[in-house]
Amino acid sequence: MKSPFHVYKFGGASVRDANAIRKVAAIVRASQDVKLLVVISAMGKTTNALERVVGHMKKGSDFRLELNEIRAYHQKVMTDLIPKGHSVWQDIDTQFKAIENQQTAGLSHDQLYDQVVSRGELMSTMIVSAFLESDGINTKWADVRTYIRTDDCYREGKVDWEESEKRISGIKSLLEEHVVITQGFLGGNTAGFTTTLGREGSDYTAAIFGSCLPAANVTIWKDVPGVMNADPKRIPDAVPFEELPFREAAEMTYYGASVIHPKTIKPLANRSIPLLVKNFDDPTLPGTVIHEVRIKNLPPLIVFKENQCLISCGVTDYTFIDEQQLSLIFNAISELNMKINVMQNSAISFSFCVDYREEKVQQLIEVLAKHFEVYYNTGLMLITVKNYDDKTYQAYRQRKGIILEQTSRSTLQLLIRN
Ligand code: ASP
Ligand code: MG
C-alpha cells in the first residue's frame, strides 16, 4: 500500500531571493499530482541575523540597525514577488512589530532566543505561501507550532512524538485540497511558547512530518546534485551517490557531513520512508535516494570536520589509566552534554577529540584538571574516510600534521593540524 503524502523541504538558500522562490514555485507546481506538505527555513542568513538581534536584546543594546537590515531584505524580496496591496505586507509588518515589542523580562536567554529567532521561519513561509497562492497554486499556510509539540528545552526542543503524531493527523484533510506550507525548525510547548529544534533543524521537521503522516517519501532540495562522497567545495571530483542505505547516511551525519541534519534519518528509517536528496537548480537530475538497501562496494566517503579540539588526560603519578578514571572522564563529558568524536587510550593517558566550543571546553578542563594532567590542542580538523580503499588509505595517511590516527576495518580517522 502506498501512502499518497509527500513532504518537501527547502532550506534558506532555496528561498534566499525572488528568483529562488520562483524556482520553489516551479518545483511545487510540477508536483501537484501528490498531496504535498512543504517545509521551509528562514530566508538566506536570516537566522544568523536574528541571533544577533537576540544578542543585543540580552545586553540591552540597540538592535534596530540589525533589525532594519532584516526588514529591508524581506521587503526587497517581497517587492519582487508580491503586489504592495497584498495582505502579506501587513502580516510581515506585524512580525517585525512583534520583535520590536518583544518582552524580555522573565524569559531565560534560550527562551527569548526561540521567541525571536522563530520569526524568520514564520516570515519566509508567509512570503512563499502568498507568492504561490498568487501564482495560482492552491496553498494553505500552517503554523507548525500547533502540530509539533516539544518539551520546554528551548533551542533543543525534544519532540513529543505521540502528541505530535495526533496533531499532525489533523493536517491530512488540508492536504486533500491544498499544498500546505509550514515552517521548519520550530515547535510549540504546552506553556504556549515557541521552541526550536536546534540549528539547521528544518530537515528534522520534514522527517517528523514524513514519519507522522506517514509520507510516501521526503525530499530535501539542496544546492548539490545529491549526497556526495565528499564535500565538493573541498574535493572537486566528488561524485553523488545514486542511492545510500539509511545506516550509511546516518553514519555520515555522525562524522560531520552537513548535507543532512543528523536527526533526520532515524524517524524515516524506523518507518522505512525513503529520503530523497534532489538538486534545486536542476530537478531533472536523479539525486540520491536514501533507503533500506544493501550496497556492495560503496566508494570511499570522506568527511571533514573542522574546529576540533584534542584533549589529553595524563595520570599524575605512574598508575595506569583504569576504568574508574575513564568513567570519571566520561561522566564529566556527559554532564556538559558534549560529544566525543574520536578517542584513544594508552597506559598513562586518555585522549579524545570534541568540537571546540571554548566555554564548554574550558569548563571540562577545569573538572578534569582536578584529577589529571590535562593538555589540549585546538584548531584541528578531523578527517573520516569510510569504506576506504588502498588508494585513499595511502593518500590520506600521508597527510601532513597528523596528530592522531585510527583505523578500523572500514574506517580511517585522522586528526590533523589545520
Ligand atoms: N533557519 C534555521 C537555521 O538556519 C533552520 C534551518 O535552516 O534548518 O538554523
Ligand atoms: Mg538555515
Short mmCIF file of C-alpha atoms and ligand atoms in Angstrom, two decimals:
data_model
loop_
_atom_site.label_atom_id
_atom_site.label_comp_id
_atom_site.label_asym_id
_atom_site.label_seq_id
_atom_site.Cartn_x
_atom_site.Cartn_y
_atom_site.Cartn_z
CA MET A 1 0.00 0.00 0.00
CA LYS A 2 1.39 3.37 -0.97
CA SER A 3 0.79 6.48 1.03
CA PRO A 4 -0.16 9.46 -1.10
CA PHE A 5 1.51 12.11 1.07
CA HIS A 6 4.80 13.71 0.09
CA VAL A 7 6.97 16.11 2.07
CA TYR A 8 9.37 18.64 0.53
CA LYS A 9 11.93 20.69 2.41
CA PHE A 10 13.54 23.85 1.08
CA GLY A 11 16.41 25.36 3.08
CA GLY A 12 17.37 29.01 3.49
CA ALA A 13 19.44 29.08 0.29
CA SER A 14 16.42 27.85 -1.72
CA VAL A 15 14.34 30.86 -0.64
CA ARG A 16 17.10 33.44 -0.36
CA ASP A 17 15.80 35.75 -3.09
CA ALA A 18 12.92 36.24 -5.51
CA ASN A 19 14.48 34.05 -8.19
CA ALA A 20 15.00 31.18 -5.81
CA ILE A 21 11.40 31.45 -4.62
CA ARG A 22 10.22 31.36 -8.25
CA LYS A 23 12.13 28.09 -8.60
CA VAL A 24 10.40 26.74 -5.50
CA ALA A 25 7.08 27.64 -7.12
CA ALA A 26 8.04 25.80 -10.31
CA ILE A 27 9.01 22.67 -8.37
CA VAL A 28 5.79 22.78 -6.33
CA ARG A 29 3.72 23.37 -9.45
CA ALA A 30 5.22 20.30 -11.08
CA SER A 31 4.25 18.20 -8.04
CA GLN A 32 0.57 18.96 -7.80
CA ASP A 33 -0.49 15.41 -8.52
CA VAL A 34 0.53 14.40 -4.98
CA LYS A 35 -0.63 15.59 -1.57
CA LEU A 36 2.20 17.90 -0.73
CA LEU A 37 3.42 19.36 2.53
CA VAL A 38 6.26 21.86 2.14
CA VAL A 39 8.66 22.70 4.97
CA ILE A 40 10.65 25.92 4.60
CA SER A 41 13.53 27.52 6.51
CA ALA A 42 14.16 31.19 7.11
CA MET A 43 15.35 33.15 4.05
CA GLY A 44 19.09 33.13 3.41
CA LYS A 45 21.09 34.02 6.51
CA THR A 46 18.12 35.42 8.44
CA THR A 47 18.58 33.06 11.40
CA ASN A 48 22.12 34.32 11.98
CA ALA A 49 20.93 37.92 11.77
CA LEU A 50 18.10 37.28 14.23
CA GLU A 51 20.61 35.66 16.59
CA ARG A 52 22.47 38.96 16.58
CA VAL A 53 19.24 40.79 17.39
CA VAL A 54 18.72 38.50 20.39
CA GLY A 55 22.30 39.19 21.46
CA HIS A 56 21.53 42.93 21.52
CA MET A 57 18.27 42.39 23.40
CA LYS A 58 20.03 40.40 26.07
CA LYS A 59 22.71 43.04 26.51
CA GLY A 60 20.14 45.80 26.43
CA SER A 61 21.90 47.40 23.45
CA ASP A 62 20.23 48.82 20.35
CA PHE A 63 19.06 46.15 17.94
CA ARG A 64 17.26 48.42 15.50
CA LEU A 65 20.05 48.69 12.96
CA GLU A 66 20.31 44.93 12.70
CA LEU A 67 16.54 44.50 12.58
CA ASN A 68 16.14 47.16 9.90
CA GLU A 69 18.53 45.26 7.68
CA ILE A 70 16.46 42.11 8.06
CA ARG A 71 13.35 44.14 7.30
CA ALA A 72 14.86 45.72 4.21
CA TYR A 73 15.96 42.30 2.97
CA HIS A 74 12.49 40.81 3.37
CA GLN A 75 10.83 43.83 1.78
CA LYS A 76 13.16 43.67 -1.18
CA VAL A 77 12.24 40.05 -1.85
CA MET A 78 8.55 40.83 -1.43
CA THR A 79 8.72 43.82 -3.77
CA ASP A 80 9.95 41.49 -6.49
CA LEU A 81 7.21 38.93 -5.91
CA ILE A 82 4.04 40.34 -4.40
CA PRO A 83 2.00 43.46 -5.17
CA LYS A 84 2.06 46.16 -2.48
CA GLY A 85 -1.64 45.89 -1.61
CA HIS A 86 -1.44 42.19 -0.68
CA SER A 87 -2.28 41.42 2.96
CA VAL A 88 1.05 39.62 3.48
CA TRP A 89 2.76 43.02 3.64
CA GLN A 90 0.71 43.73 6.74
CA ASP A 91 1.50 40.27 8.14
CA ILE A 92 5.24 40.80 7.78
CA ASP A 93 4.94 44.22 9.33
CA THR A 94 3.17 42.63 12.31
CA GLN A 95 6.06 40.17 12.72
CA PHE A 96 8.61 42.98 12.86
CA LYS A 97 6.46 44.90 15.36
CA ALA A 98 6.31 41.77 17.50
CA ILE A 99 10.10 41.57 17.53
CA GLU A 100 10.38 45.27 18.44
CA ASN A 101 7.90 44.83 21.29
CA GLN A 102 9.28 41.51 22.48
CA GLN A 103 9.16 41.23 26.28
CA THR A 104 12.47 40.13 27.69
CA ALA A 105 11.69 40.22 31.41
CA GLY A 106 11.18 36.82 32.97
CA LEU A 107 12.47 34.93 29.93
CA SER A 108 15.65 32.89 30.02
CA HIS A 109 18.15 33.61 27.26
CA ASP A 110 17.24 30.46 25.36
CA GLN A 111 13.52 31.08 25.74
CA LEU A 112 13.89 34.61 24.40
CA TYR A 113 16.07 33.28 21.57
CA ASP A 114 13.33 30.94 20.37
CA GLN A 115 10.61 33.60 20.54
CA VAL A 116 12.64 35.96 18.34
CA VAL A 117 14.63 33.69 16.01
CA SER A 118 11.49 31.73 15.06
CA ARG A 119 10.10 34.81 13.29
CA GLY A 120 12.49 34.09 10.42
CA GLU A 121 10.63 30.91 9.50
CA LEU A 122 7.22 32.45 10.17
CA MET A 123 8.02 35.25 7.71
CA SER A 124 9.64 33.17 4.98
CA THR A 125 6.65 30.82 4.89
CA MET A 126 4.19 33.72 4.81
CA ILE A 127 6.00 35.21 1.83
CA VAL A 128 6.38 31.94 -0.09
CA SER A 129 2.81 30.95 0.65
CA ALA A 130 1.45 34.30 -0.56
CA PHE A 131 3.54 34.07 -3.71
CA LEU A 132 2.45 30.50 -4.53
CA GLU A 133 -1.18 31.48 -3.98
CA SER A 134 -0.86 34.50 -6.26
CA ASP A 135 0.87 32.23 -8.75
CA GLY A 136 -2.29 30.15 -8.97
CA ILE A 137 -1.34 27.28 -6.63
CA ASN A 138 -3.96 26.36 -4.06
CA THR A 139 -1.93 26.99 -0.91
CA LYS A 140 -2.52 26.95 2.84
CA TRP A 141 -0.08 28.41 5.38
CA ALA A 142 0.09 26.30 8.51
CA ASP A 143 1.60 27.24 11.85
CA VAL A 144 3.90 24.33 12.69
CA ARG A 145 3.79 25.22 16.38
CA THR A 146 0.29 23.80 16.61
CA TYR A 147 1.43 20.50 15.06
CA ILE A 148 4.87 19.76 16.52
CA ARG A 149 4.79 19.59 20.29
CA THR A 150 8.06 19.71 22.20
CA ASP A 151 9.17 19.88 25.82
CA ASP A 152 10.45 23.10 27.43
CA CYS A 153 14.05 22.64 26.37
CA TYR A 154 14.48 25.88 24.43
CA ARG A 155 16.85 25.79 21.47
CA GLU A 156 16.94 21.98 21.63
CA GLY A 157 13.26 21.07 21.88
CA LYS A 158 12.62 17.33 22.33
CA VAL A 159 9.69 16.19 20.26
CA ASP A 160 6.67 14.66 22.00
CA TRP A 161 6.06 12.10 19.27
CA GLU A 162 2.73 10.78 20.46
CA GLU A 163 1.15 14.22 20.79
CA SER A 164 2.72 15.49 17.56
CA GLU A 165 1.51 12.50 15.59
CA LYS A 166 -2.02 13.05 16.86
CA ARG A 167 -1.87 16.70 15.88
CA ILE A 168 -0.29 16.06 12.51
CA SER A 169 -3.10 13.70 11.57
CA GLY A 170 -5.26 16.85 11.68
CA ILE A 171 -3.37 18.28 8.72
CA LYS A 172 -4.31 15.43 6.37
CA SER A 173 -7.68 16.89 5.40
CA LEU A 174 -5.99 20.20 4.48
CA LEU A 175 -3.63 18.30 2.21
CA GLU A 176 -6.53 16.91 0.17
CA GLU A 177 -7.13 20.27 -1.46
CA HIS A 178 -4.06 22.37 -0.75
CA VAL A 179 -0.33 22.47 -0.87
CA VAL A 180 0.43 23.13 2.79
CA ILE A 181 3.35 25.43 3.54
CA THR A 182 4.82 25.28 7.01
CA GLN A 183 7.92 26.25 8.99
CA GLY A 184 10.96 24.12 9.57
CA PHE A 185 12.96 24.25 12.81
CA LEU A 186 10.07 25.30 15.10
CA GLY A 187 7.83 23.65 17.64
CA GLY A 188 5.50 24.69 20.41
CA ASN A 189 5.31 23.63 24.06
CA THR A 190 2.37 23.21 26.45
CA ALA A 191 3.10 26.59 28.05
CA GLY A 192 2.27 28.20 24.69
CA PHE A 193 5.82 29.28 23.87
CA THR A 194 7.70 28.74 20.66
CA THR A 195 10.60 26.29 20.79
CA THR A 196 13.25 25.44 18.22
CA LEU A 197 14.76 22.06 17.37
CA GLY A 198 18.43 23.06 17.07
CA ARG A 199 20.23 24.94 14.31
CA GLU A 200 19.68 23.61 10.80
CA GLY A 201 16.75 21.65 12.20
CA SER A 202 14.39 22.05 9.24
CA ASP A 203 15.45 18.72 7.75
CA TYR A 204 14.38 17.15 11.01
CA THR A 205 11.00 18.89 10.78
CA ALA A 206 10.48 17.35 7.35
CA ALA A 207 11.33 13.94 8.80
CA ILE A 208 8.86 14.43 11.66
CA PHE A 209 6.04 15.16 9.23
CA GLY A 210 7.18 12.39 6.92
CA SER A 211 7.12 9.89 9.75
CA CYS A 212 3.85 11.03 11.34
CA LEU A 213 1.70 11.36 8.22
CA PRO A 214 3.25 8.92 7.11
CA ALA A 215 4.52 10.10 3.72
CA ALA A 216 5.49 8.00 0.71
CA ASN A 217 8.80 9.85 0.80
CA VAL A 218 10.52 13.03 1.94
CA THR A 219 12.55 15.19 -0.44
CA ILE A 220 15.22 17.63 0.66
CA TRP A 221 16.02 20.14 -2.10
CA LYS A 222 19.66 21.23 -1.99
CA ASP A 223 22.24 23.18 -3.97
CA VAL A 224 24.20 19.97 -4.67
CA PRO A 225 23.34 17.16 -7.13
CA GLY A 226 22.64 14.80 -4.23
CA VAL A 227 24.57 13.31 -1.35
CA MET A 228 28.19 13.41 -2.48
CA ASN A 229 31.03 11.14 -1.37
CA ALA A 230 32.88 14.25 -0.19
CA ASP A 231 32.26 17.97 0.14
CA PRO A 232 32.58 19.20 -3.47
CA LYS A 233 33.97 22.51 -2.18
CA ARG A 234 36.99 20.59 -0.88
CA ILE A 235 37.20 17.76 -3.35
CA PRO A 236 36.25 18.90 -6.85
CA ASP A 237 35.89 15.40 -8.27
CA ALA A 238 33.41 14.33 -5.59
CA VAL A 239 30.55 12.28 -7.03
CA PRO A 240 26.91 11.97 -5.95
CA PHE A 241 25.55 8.64 -4.72
CA GLU A 242 22.59 7.27 -6.63
CA GLU A 243 21.41 5.51 -3.51
CA LEU A 244 22.59 5.02 0.05
CA PRO A 245 21.50 2.76 2.89
CA PHE A 246 19.92 4.59 5.83
CA ARG A 247 22.73 3.34 8.06
CA GLU A 248 25.44 4.76 5.85
CA ALA A 249 23.71 8.15 5.65
CA ALA A 250 23.22 8.23 9.42
CA GLU A 251 26.91 7.49 9.98
CA MET A 252 27.91 10.21 7.54
CA THR A 253 25.99 12.79 9.52
CA TYR A 254 27.53 11.44 12.72
CA TYR A 255 31.02 12.01 11.38
CA GLY A 256 30.12 15.57 10.49
CA ALA A 257 28.77 15.63 6.92
CA SER A 258 26.47 18.63 6.91
CA VAL A 259 24.37 17.63 3.90
CA ILE A 260 21.55 16.36 6.14
CA HIS A 261 20.80 17.17 9.77
CA PRO A 262 21.85 14.21 11.95
CA LYS A 263 18.38 13.74 13.47
CA THR A 264 16.70 13.33 10.08
CA ILE A 265 17.44 9.69 9.31
CA LYS A 266 16.12 7.86 12.36
CA PRO A 267 12.40 8.75 12.19
CA LEU A 268 12.32 7.91 8.49
CA ALA A 269 14.38 4.72 8.73
CA ASN A 270 12.16 3.47 11.55
CA ARG A 271 9.18 3.62 9.23
CA SER A 272 11.06 2.74 6.04
CA ILE A 273 10.24 6.06 4.40
CA PRO A 274 12.77 6.92 1.68
CA LEU A 275 14.62 10.21 1.91
CA LEU A 276 15.41 11.85 -1.42
CA VAL A 277 18.08 14.50 -1.78
CA LYS A 278 17.47 16.41 -5.00
CA ASN A 279 19.12 19.29 -6.79
CA PHE A 280 17.22 22.52 -6.50
CA ASP A 281 18.78 24.07 -9.60
CA ASP A 282 18.16 21.08 -11.82
CA PRO A 283 15.22 18.98 -10.64
CA THR A 284 15.68 16.65 -13.62
CA LEU A 285 18.88 15.26 -12.04
CA PRO A 286 18.22 11.94 -10.29
CA GLY A 287 19.63 12.99 -6.89
CA THR A 288 20.19 10.45 -4.13
CA VAL A 289 17.70 8.00 -2.63
CA ILE A 290 18.43 7.07 0.98
CA HIS A 291 16.51 3.94 1.86
CA GLU A 292 16.61 0.37 3.11
CA VAL A 293 19.08 -1.19 0.74
CA ARG A 294 22.25 -3.24 0.72
CA ILE A 295 25.02 -1.96 -1.49
CA LYS A 296 28.27 -3.75 -2.02
CA ASN A 297 31.41 -1.72 -2.61
CA LEU A 298 30.34 1.80 -1.83
CA PRO A 299 33.03 4.25 -2.92
CA PRO A 300 35.14 5.83 -0.17
CA LEU A 301 33.26 8.50 1.66
CA ILE A 302 35.24 11.41 3.05
CA VAL A 303 34.03 13.74 5.76
CA PHE A 304 35.91 16.79 7.03
CA LYS A 305 35.05 18.19 10.43
CA GLU A 306 36.75 21.43 11.36
CA ASN A 307 37.22 23.29 14.59
CA GLN A 308 38.19 20.22 16.61
CA CYS A 309 39.98 20.11 19.93
CA LEU A 310 42.09 17.22 21.21
CA ILE A 311 42.13 16.86 24.97
CA SER A 312 44.59 14.50 26.67
CA CYS A 313 44.31 13.43 30.29
CA GLY A 314 47.52 12.04 31.74
CA VAL A 315 47.91 10.42 35.11
CA THR A 316 49.91 12.46 37.58
CA ASP A 317 51.85 9.51 39.03
CA TYR A 318 52.77 6.19 37.43
CA THR A 319 49.43 4.45 37.92
CA PHE A 320 47.78 3.28 34.74
CA ILE A 321 44.58 4.76 33.33
CA ASP A 322 41.89 2.41 34.63
CA GLU A 323 38.17 2.04 34.15
CA GLN A 324 37.37 4.11 37.19
CA GLN A 325 39.35 7.01 35.80
CA LEU A 326 37.74 6.55 32.40
CA SER A 327 34.30 6.67 33.93
CA LEU A 328 35.24 9.87 35.69
CA ILE A 329 36.24 11.39 32.34
CA PHE A 330 33.12 10.16 30.55
CA ASN A 331 30.90 11.48 33.32
CA ALA A 332 32.43 14.92 33.10
CA ILE A 333 31.90 14.94 29.32
CA SER A 334 28.34 13.74 29.57
CA GLU A 335 27.45 16.25 32.32
CA LEU A 336 28.42 19.02 29.93
CA ASN A 337 26.39 17.49 27.11
CA MET A 338 29.49 17.14 24.96
CA LYS A 339 30.13 14.51 22.34
CA ILE A 340 33.37 12.61 21.70
CA ASN A 341 34.25 12.50 18.01
CA VAL A 342 37.20 10.13 18.34
CA MET A 343 39.18 8.71 21.28
CA GLN A 344 42.30 6.73 22.08
CA ASN A 345 43.95 5.46 25.22
CA SER A 346 47.41 4.41 26.29
CA ALA A 347 48.77 3.13 29.57
CA ILE A 348 49.11 6.51 31.14
CA SER A 349 46.86 8.81 29.16
CA PHE A 350 43.47 9.08 27.53
CA SER A 351 42.94 11.39 24.55
CA PHE A 352 39.70 12.40 22.94
CA CYS A 353 38.53 14.88 20.38
CA VAL A 354 35.48 17.14 20.70
CA ASP A 355 34.03 20.08 18.80
CA TYR A 356 35.79 23.18 20.06
CA ARG A 357 33.35 25.38 21.91
CA GLU A 358 35.63 27.47 24.02
CA GLU A 359 33.41 27.93 27.04
CA LYS A 360 32.46 24.26 27.30
CA VAL A 361 35.99 23.04 26.76
CA GLN A 362 37.27 25.34 29.49
CA GLN A 363 34.60 24.06 31.88
CA LEU A 364 35.53 20.49 31.08
CA ILE A 365 39.23 21.07 31.52
CA GLU A 366 38.58 22.66 34.88
CA VAL A 367 36.84 19.50 36.08
CA LEU A 368 39.41 17.12 34.60
CA ALA A 369 42.37 19.10 35.92
CA LYS A 370 41.36 18.10 39.45
CA HIS A 371 42.36 14.52 38.65
CA PHE A 372 44.71 14.59 35.69
CA GLU A 373 47.39 16.49 33.94
CA VAL A 374 45.42 17.96 31.05
CA TYR A 375 46.79 19.09 27.69
CA TYR A 376 44.80 20.31 24.75
CA ASN A 377 45.22 21.41 21.13
CA THR A 378 42.73 23.47 19.17
CA GLY A 379 42.38 24.39 15.51
CA LEU A 380 42.35 20.76 14.39
CA MET A 381 40.47 19.01 11.63
CA LEU A 382 39.05 15.51 11.84
CA ILE A 383 39.07 13.61 8.56
CA THR A 384 36.99 10.45 8.38
CA VAL A 385 37.38 8.12 5.41
CA LYS A 386 34.66 5.47 5.43
CA ASN A 387 34.90 2.43 3.18
CA TYR A 388 38.48 3.32 2.33
CA ASP A 389 40.29 1.54 -0.47
CA ASP A 390 44.05 1.15 -0.81
CA LYS A 391 44.47 4.34 -2.75
CA THR A 392 42.57 6.64 -0.40
CA TYR A 393 44.08 4.89 2.61
CA GLN A 394 47.61 5.61 1.44
CA ALA A 395 46.81 9.11 0.25
CA TYR A 396 45.24 10.25 3.49
CA ARG A 397 47.82 8.67 5.75
CA GLN A 398 50.46 10.75 4.01
CA ARG A 399 48.78 14.00 5.01
CA LYS A 400 50.99 16.39 6.90
CA GLY A 401 50.34 17.31 10.51
CA ILE A 402 48.63 14.13 11.69
CA ILE A 403 48.43 14.08 15.48
CA LEU A 404 46.13 11.14 15.95
CA GLU A 405 45.28 8.26 13.67
CA GLN A 406 42.88 5.36 13.95
CA THR A 407 41.95 2.59 11.55
CA SER A 408 39.16 0.05 11.80
CA ARG A 409 38.14 -2.47 9.16
CA SER A 410 36.01 0.09 7.36
CA THR A 411 37.01 3.50 8.64
CA LEU A 412 40.16 5.60 8.80
CA GLN A 413 40.16 8.67 11.02
CA LEU A 414 42.87 11.29 11.16
CA LEU A 415 43.12 14.29 13.34
CA ILE A 416 45.35 16.87 11.70
CA ARG A 417 46.69 20.32 12.38
CA ASN A 418 44.89 22.64 10.05
N1 ASP B 1 16.77 28.58 9.85
C1 ASP B 1 17.32 27.62 10.77
C2 ASP B 1 18.83 27.69 10.77
O1 ASP B 1 19.39 28.40 9.94
C3 ASP B 1 16.85 26.22 10.49
C4 ASP B 1 17.34 25.63 9.20
O2 ASP B 1 17.84 26.34 8.34
O3 ASP B 1 17.20 24.41 9.02
O4 ASP B 1 19.43 27.10 11.60
MG MG B 2 19.38 27.72 7.51
#
